[in-house]
XYZ file of C-alpha atoms in Angstrom:
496
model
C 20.746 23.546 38.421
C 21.251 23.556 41.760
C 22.868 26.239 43.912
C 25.983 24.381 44.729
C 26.397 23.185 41.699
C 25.872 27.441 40.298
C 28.197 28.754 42.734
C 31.487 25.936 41.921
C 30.871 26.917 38.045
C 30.860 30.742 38.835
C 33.885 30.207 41.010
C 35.560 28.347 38.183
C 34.775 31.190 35.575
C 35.857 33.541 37.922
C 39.397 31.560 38.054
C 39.350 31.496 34.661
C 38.869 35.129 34.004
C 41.879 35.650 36.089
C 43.979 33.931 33.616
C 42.535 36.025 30.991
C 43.304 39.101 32.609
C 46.628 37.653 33.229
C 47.398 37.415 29.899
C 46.076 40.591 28.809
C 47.828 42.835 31.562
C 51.151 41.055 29.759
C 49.861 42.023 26.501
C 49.640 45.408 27.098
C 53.324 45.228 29.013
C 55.638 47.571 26.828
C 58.010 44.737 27.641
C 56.275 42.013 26.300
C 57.925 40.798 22.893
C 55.780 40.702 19.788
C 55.912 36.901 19.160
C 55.111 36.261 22.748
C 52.304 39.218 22.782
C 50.468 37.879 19.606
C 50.843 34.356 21.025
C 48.848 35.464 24.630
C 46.602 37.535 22.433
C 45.385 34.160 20.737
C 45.386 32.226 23.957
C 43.031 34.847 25.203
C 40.384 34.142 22.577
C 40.634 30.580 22.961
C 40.390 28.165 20.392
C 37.840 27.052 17.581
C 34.732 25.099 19.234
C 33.413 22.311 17.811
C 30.040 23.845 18.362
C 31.137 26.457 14.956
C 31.728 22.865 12.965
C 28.890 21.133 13.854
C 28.628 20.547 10.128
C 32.099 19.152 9.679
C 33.120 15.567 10.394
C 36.165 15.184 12.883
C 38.723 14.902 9.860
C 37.674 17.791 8.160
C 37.417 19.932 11.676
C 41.059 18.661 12.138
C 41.896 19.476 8.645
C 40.753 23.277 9.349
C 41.918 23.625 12.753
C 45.995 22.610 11.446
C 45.727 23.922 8.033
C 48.451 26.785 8.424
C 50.974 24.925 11.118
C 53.644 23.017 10.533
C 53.721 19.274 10.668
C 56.572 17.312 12.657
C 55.444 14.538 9.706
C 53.850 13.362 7.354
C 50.522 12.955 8.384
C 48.983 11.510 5.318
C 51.608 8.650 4.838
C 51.357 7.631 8.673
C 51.275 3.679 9.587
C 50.794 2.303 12.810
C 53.218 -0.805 12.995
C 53.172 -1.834 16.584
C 51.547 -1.594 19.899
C 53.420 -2.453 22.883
C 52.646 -2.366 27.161
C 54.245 -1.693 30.509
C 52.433 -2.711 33.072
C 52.922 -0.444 36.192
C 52.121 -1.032 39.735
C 49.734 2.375 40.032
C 47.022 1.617 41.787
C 47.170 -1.942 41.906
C 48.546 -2.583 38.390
C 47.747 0.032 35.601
C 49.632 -0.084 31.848
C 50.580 2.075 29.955
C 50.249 1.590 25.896
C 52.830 2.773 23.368
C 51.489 2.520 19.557
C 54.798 3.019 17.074
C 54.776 4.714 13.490
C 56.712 3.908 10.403
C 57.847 7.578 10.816
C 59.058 6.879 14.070
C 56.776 8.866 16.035
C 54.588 7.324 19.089
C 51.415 7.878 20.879
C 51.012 7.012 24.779
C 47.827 5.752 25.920
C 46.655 3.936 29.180
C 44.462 0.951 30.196
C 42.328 1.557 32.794
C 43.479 0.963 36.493
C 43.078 -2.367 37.316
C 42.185 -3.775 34.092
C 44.021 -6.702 31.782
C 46.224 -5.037 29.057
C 45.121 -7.837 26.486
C 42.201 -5.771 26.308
C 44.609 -3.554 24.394
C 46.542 -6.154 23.057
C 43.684 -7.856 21.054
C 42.763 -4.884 19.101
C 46.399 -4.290 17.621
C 45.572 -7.115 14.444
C 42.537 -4.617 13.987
C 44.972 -1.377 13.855
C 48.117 -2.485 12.438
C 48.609 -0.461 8.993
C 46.239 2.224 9.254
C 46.533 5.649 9.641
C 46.409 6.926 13.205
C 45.341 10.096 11.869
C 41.852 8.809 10.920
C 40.847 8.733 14.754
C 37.115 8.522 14.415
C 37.350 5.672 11.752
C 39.694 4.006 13.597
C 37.495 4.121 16.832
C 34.864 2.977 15.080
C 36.233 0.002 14.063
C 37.350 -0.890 17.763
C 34.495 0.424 20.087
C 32.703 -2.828 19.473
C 35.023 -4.680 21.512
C 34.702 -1.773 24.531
C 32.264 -2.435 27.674
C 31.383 -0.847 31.156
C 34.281 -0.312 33.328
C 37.353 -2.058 33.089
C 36.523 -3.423 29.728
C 36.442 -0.384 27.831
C 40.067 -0.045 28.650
C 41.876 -1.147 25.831
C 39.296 1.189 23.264
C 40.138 3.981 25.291
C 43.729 3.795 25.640
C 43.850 3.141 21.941
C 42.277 6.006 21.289
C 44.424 8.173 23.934
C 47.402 7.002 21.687
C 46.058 7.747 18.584
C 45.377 11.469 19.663
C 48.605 12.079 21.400
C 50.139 11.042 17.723
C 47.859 13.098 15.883
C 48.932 15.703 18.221
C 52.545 14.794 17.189
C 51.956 14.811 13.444
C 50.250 18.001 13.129
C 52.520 19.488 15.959
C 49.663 21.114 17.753
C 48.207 20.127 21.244
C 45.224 17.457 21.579
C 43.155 19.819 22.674
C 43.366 22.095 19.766
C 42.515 18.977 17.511
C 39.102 18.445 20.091
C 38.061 21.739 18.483
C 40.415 24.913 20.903
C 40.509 25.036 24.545
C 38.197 27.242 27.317
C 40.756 27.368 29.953
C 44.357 27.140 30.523
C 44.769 25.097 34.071
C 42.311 22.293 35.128
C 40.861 22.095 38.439
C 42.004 19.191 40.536
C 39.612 17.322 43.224
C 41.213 15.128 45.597
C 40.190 12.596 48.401
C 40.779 13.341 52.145
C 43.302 11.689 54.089
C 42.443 9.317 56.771
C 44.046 9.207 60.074
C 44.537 7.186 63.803
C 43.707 10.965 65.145
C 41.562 14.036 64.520
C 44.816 15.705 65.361
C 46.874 13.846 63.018
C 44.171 13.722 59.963
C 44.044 17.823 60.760
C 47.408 17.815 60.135
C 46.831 16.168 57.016
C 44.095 17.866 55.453
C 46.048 21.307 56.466
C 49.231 20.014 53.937
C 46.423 18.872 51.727
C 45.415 22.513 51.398
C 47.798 24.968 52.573
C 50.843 23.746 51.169
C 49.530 21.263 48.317
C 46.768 23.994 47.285
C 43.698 22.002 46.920
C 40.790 23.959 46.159
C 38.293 20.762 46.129
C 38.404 17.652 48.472
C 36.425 14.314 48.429
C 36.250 11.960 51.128
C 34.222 8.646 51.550
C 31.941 7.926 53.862
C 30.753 4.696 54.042
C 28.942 1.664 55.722
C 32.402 -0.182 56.200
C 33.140 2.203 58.754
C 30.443 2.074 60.835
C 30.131 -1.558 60.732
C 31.977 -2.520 63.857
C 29.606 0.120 66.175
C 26.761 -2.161 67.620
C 23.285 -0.801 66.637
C 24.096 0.875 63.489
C 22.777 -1.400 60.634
C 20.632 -4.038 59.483
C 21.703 -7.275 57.843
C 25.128 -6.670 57.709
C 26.084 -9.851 58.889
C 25.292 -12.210 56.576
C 27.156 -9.899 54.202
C 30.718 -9.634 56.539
C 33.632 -10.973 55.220
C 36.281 -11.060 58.280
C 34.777 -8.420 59.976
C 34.388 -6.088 56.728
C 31.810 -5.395 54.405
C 33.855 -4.703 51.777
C 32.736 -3.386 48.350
C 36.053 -4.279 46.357
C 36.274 -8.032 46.404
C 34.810 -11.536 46.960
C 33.076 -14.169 45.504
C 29.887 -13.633 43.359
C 27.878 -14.023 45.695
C 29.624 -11.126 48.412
C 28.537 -8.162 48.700
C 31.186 -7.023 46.667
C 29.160 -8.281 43.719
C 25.624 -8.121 45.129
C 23.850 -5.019 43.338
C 22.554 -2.482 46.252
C 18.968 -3.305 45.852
C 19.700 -6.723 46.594
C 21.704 -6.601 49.912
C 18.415 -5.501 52.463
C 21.248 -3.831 54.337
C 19.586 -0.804 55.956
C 21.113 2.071 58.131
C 19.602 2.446 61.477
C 19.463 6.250 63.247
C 21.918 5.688 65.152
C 23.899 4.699 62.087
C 23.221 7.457 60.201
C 23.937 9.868 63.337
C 27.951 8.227 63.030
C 27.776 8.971 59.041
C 26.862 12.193 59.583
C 29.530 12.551 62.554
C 32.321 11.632 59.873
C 31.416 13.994 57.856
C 31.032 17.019 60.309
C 34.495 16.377 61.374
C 35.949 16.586 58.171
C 33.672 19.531 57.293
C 34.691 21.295 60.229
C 38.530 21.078 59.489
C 38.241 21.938 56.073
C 35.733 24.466 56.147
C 32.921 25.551 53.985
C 34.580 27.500 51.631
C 36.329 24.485 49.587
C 33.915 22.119 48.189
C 33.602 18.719 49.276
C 32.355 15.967 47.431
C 31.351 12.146 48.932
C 31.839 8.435 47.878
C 31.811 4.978 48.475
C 28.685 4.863 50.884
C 28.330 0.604 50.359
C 25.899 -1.440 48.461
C 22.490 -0.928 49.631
C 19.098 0.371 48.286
C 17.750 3.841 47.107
C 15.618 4.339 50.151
C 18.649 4.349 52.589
C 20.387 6.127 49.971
C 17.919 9.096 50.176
C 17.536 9.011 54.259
C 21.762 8.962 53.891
C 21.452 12.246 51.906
C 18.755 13.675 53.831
C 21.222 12.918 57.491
C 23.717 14.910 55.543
C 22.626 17.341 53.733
C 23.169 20.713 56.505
C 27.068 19.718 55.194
C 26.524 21.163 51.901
C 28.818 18.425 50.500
C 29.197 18.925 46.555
C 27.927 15.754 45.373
C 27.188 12.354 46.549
C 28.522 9.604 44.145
C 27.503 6.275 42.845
C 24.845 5.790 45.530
C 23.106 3.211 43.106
C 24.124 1.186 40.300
C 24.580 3.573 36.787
C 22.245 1.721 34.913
C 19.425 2.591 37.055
C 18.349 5.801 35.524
C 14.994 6.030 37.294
C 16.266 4.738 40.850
C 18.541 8.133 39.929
C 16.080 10.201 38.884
C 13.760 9.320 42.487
C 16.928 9.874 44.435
C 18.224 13.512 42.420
C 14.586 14.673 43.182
C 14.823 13.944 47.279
C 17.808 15.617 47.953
C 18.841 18.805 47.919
C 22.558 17.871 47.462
C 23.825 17.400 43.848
C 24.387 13.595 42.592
C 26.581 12.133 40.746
C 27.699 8.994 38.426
C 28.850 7.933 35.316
C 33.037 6.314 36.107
C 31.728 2.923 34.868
C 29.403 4.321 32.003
C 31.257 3.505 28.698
C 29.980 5.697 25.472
C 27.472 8.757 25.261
C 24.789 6.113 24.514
C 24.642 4.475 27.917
C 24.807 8.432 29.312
C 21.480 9.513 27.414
C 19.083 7.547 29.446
C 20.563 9.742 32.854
C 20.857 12.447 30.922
C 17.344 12.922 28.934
C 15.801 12.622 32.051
C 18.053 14.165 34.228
C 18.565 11.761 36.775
C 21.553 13.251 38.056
C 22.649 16.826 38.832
C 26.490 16.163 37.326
C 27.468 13.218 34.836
C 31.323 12.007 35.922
C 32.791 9.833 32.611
C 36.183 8.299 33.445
C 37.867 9.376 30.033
C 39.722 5.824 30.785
C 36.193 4.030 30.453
C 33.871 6.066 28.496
C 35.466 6.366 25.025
C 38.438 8.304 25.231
C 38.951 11.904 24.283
C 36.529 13.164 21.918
C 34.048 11.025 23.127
C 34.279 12.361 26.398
C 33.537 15.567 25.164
C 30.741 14.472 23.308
C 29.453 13.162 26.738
C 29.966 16.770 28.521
C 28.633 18.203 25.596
C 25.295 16.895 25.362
C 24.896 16.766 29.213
C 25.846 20.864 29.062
C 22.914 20.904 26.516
C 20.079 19.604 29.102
C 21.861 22.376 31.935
C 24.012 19.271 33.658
C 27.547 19.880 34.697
C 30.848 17.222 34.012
C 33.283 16.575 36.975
C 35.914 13.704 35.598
C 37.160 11.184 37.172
C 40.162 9.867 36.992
C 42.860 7.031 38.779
C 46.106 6.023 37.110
C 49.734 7.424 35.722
C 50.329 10.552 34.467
C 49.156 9.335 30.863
C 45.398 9.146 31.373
C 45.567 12.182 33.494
C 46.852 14.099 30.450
C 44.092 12.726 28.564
C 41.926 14.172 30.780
C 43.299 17.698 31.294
C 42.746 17.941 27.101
C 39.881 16.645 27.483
C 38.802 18.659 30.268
C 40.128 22.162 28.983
C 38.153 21.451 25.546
C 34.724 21.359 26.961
C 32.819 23.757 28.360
C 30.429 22.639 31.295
C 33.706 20.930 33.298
C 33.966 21.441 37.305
C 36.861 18.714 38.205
C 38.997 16.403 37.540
C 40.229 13.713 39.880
C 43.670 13.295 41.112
C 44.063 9.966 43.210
C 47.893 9.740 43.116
C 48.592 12.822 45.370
C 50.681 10.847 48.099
C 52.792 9.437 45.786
C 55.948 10.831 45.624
C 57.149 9.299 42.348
C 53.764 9.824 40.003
C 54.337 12.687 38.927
C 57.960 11.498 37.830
C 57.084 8.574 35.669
C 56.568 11.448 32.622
C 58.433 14.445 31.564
C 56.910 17.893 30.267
C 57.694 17.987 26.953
C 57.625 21.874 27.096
C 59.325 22.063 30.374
C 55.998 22.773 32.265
C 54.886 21.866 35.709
C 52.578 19.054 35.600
C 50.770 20.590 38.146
C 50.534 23.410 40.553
C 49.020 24.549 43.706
C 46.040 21.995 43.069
C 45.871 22.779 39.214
C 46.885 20.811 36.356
C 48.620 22.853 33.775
C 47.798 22.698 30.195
C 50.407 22.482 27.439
C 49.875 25.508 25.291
C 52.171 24.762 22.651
C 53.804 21.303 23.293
C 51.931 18.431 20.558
C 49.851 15.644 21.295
C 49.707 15.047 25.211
C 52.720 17.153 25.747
C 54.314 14.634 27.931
C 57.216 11.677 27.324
C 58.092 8.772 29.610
C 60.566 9.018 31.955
C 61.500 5.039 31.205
C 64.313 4.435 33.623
C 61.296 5.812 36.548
C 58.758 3.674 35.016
C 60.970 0.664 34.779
C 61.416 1.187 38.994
C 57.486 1.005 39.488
C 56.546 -2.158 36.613
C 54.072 -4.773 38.604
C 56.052 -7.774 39.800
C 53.390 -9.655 37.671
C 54.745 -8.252 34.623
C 58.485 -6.863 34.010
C 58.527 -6.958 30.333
C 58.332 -2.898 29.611
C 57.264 -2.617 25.852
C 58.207 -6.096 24.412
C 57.606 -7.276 21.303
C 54.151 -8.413 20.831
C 54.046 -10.369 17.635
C 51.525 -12.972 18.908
C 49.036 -10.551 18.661
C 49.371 -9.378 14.850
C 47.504 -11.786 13.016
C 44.019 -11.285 12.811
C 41.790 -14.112 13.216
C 38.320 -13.672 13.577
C 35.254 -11.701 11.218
C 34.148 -8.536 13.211
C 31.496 -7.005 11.686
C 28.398 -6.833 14.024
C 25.639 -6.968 11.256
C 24.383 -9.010 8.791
């Protein structure tokens, strides 16, 4: 592992130790009550790993995990009868799922920013009348329809939904049902404001820290904002689209949709010298003692890649992200053995199947699932899990509503080998409103999510009357009936 990457996970055991000792000075507090002392007392041990029920399928590790609590249900006679959408304008149009019970309990789930909610909507004839208990099964039956990026997101926010109802029928937390929890608050990462100043974006990135607490920052630094200096890259014009070469949109033949190897764009010195002066001037308001991670660089090859790295690598940024395509394990592998600076992907990758290849070889330093793409909760983990077993560390990314960033703080506090977790709503005054606490929590603090100790399933409601203010002009509908999509009409099975 490499020494960045050593010193983030000692700082975050450190952090977590703190909470530990937190809990135990209380303990030992004459005035501590004896409910509330026994319940810190088990939040200091933590709860039961997977790794002790490696033997156990996930129904029977849920089975031993709840046997002595009290259900808000009953779990064994549970039917899903609907599933239902709102379609919100975060991030450019992001919905949320609701799947409904014939005990009239729900479970919230999300599909992935940017993504069509029929993706969602097509699986409910698959789901209708089982028991949302029976996650795995139910998964199982649905992760054929699931694909890289955007179209794994109706699988995953299924399966968000299902788990926040299990949560709610057993009345204990998601991440107890994942197998108990190593930490109590979730590191946050978040992206860098950009300015018209250095004194302004100072200004910024001061807030960002000081007063918003951010402990970890990413910022990009890319092609796109070079490409206006004369001198600074090859081939970029046949690539331009008014003036930009942008990496979001366009036909398929823009550079949006060319694959980096493809483009021939290359960075000249002088190029790389701007790069590198972005950076430093972000490094040199923020300081070295929060880390600093890097992204959207622009589509071209592994060579420039590893000269990029190499022009900034006296920065001692965290990681450098997505610098090729994901399914390029050995372009990876080439590029994680030239630099000294930790590298990163995986937002796109959907299932531990398509992380193996990067993994087994260790083409990257850190894997980075979206929990919104690669399977949902317990896959997720299964993902951090088996990169943690080959000495590779998880950061998560993460864009959308306070739903899927729930999803991910379970997630997150149920495996062990975790750095970060991405929050890319920070400027918007009205995210964090579009849920309530169900425990009365903060949804976050000083830069940390916090984790509901008690409070079932996801621990979080809508707040509908804030979510109805923020639905996409494309869509106002919030959770109509969606009987059109009940009857099942096709044969699914995969194999003859």
């Amino acid at each position: 592992m490499k020494e960045i990457i050593k010193k983030i996970a000692e700082k975050n055991k450190e952090l977590e130790s703190q909470e530990v000792l937190r809990n135990q000075t209380e303990m030992e507090n004459p005035s501590t009550a004896t409910d509330r002392r026994n319940f810190l007392r088990k939040t200091a041990i933590g709860g039961i790993t997977l790794a002790g029920m490696m033997g156990l399928n996930i129904g029977d590790t849920i089975a031993r995990t709840t046997s002595k609590v009290s259900r808000a249900s009953a779990p064994s006679d549970l039917k899903i009868t609907d599933l239902r959408y709102a379609l919100t304008t975060v991030l450019g149009g992001t919905a949320i799922i609701r799947i409904d019970t014939n005990q009239g309990i729900y479970g919230l789930g999300e599909v992935r920013d940017g993504a069509d909610p029929r993706y969602a909507l097509m699986l409910k004839s698959r789901i209708l009348g089982l028991n949302p208990c029976n996650v795995e099964m139910i998964f199982k039956i649905i992760k054929q329809f699931g694909g890289p990026a955007r179209q794994a997101g109706g699988v995953c926010g299924v399966e968000m939904a299902l788990w926040d109802l299990c949560g709610k029928a057993y009345n204990v937390p998601a991440w107890q049902l994942l197998g108990g929890r190593y930490r109590d608050k979730i590191r946050l990462y978040a992206d860098t404001p950009e300015s018209n100043s250095p004194e302004e974006q100072l200004k910024l990135v001061k807030f960002r820290i000081e007063e918003q607490g951010y402990t970890w920052l990413k910022m990009d630094v890319g092609i796109n904002e070079i490409a206006k200096i004369p001198g600074t890259l090859v081939n970029q014009k046949f690539w331009q689209n008014n003036g930009n070469l942008n990496q979001w949109s366009g036909d398929y033949m823009s550079l949006a949709n060319a694959r980096h190897p493809f483009t021939q764009i290359q960075i000249t010195d002088k190029g790389l010298d701007e790069m590198a002066k972005l950076v430093d001037h972000v490094r040199g308001m923020v300081g070295y003692d929060i880390p600093l991670s890097s992204d959207h660089y622009g589509h071209f090859d592994l060579n420039n890649g590893i000269r990029l790295g190499k022009a900034l690598e006296k920065y001692r940024l965290a990681w450098m992200e997505d610098i090729v395509p994901w399914d390029y394990p050995e372009q990876w592998k080439t590029i994680t053995e030239a630099l000294e600076t930790p590298t990163i992907t995986g937002e796109d990758i959907y299932l531990l199947k398509d992380f193996r290849p990067l993994i087994d070889i260790h083409a990257t330093d850190i894997v980075h699932p979206d929990l919104a793409s690669s399977g949902g909760l317990l896959e997720t983990k299964r993902i951090g899990d088996y990169a943690e077993e080959h000495g590779i560390a998880m950061a998560m990314h993460q864009a959308g509503t306070p739903v899927s960033f729930m999803a991910n703080v379970h997630c997150a506090a149920a495996t062990q080998n975790f750095l970060a977790l991405e929050h890319h709503s920070i400027d918007l005054p009205w995210w964090e409103g579009l849920v309530k606490t169900t425990d009365g929590r903060q949804l976050i603090t000083k830069g940390f999510a916090n984790l509901p100790l008690t409070a079932p399933g996801l621990g979080i409601e809508l707040n509908e009357e804030e979510v109805k203010k923020h639905l996409s002009p494309k869509d106002k509908t919030f959770f109509a009936p969606t009987t059109e999509w009940d009857k099942r009409m096709s044969h699914d099975r995969i194999f003859s």
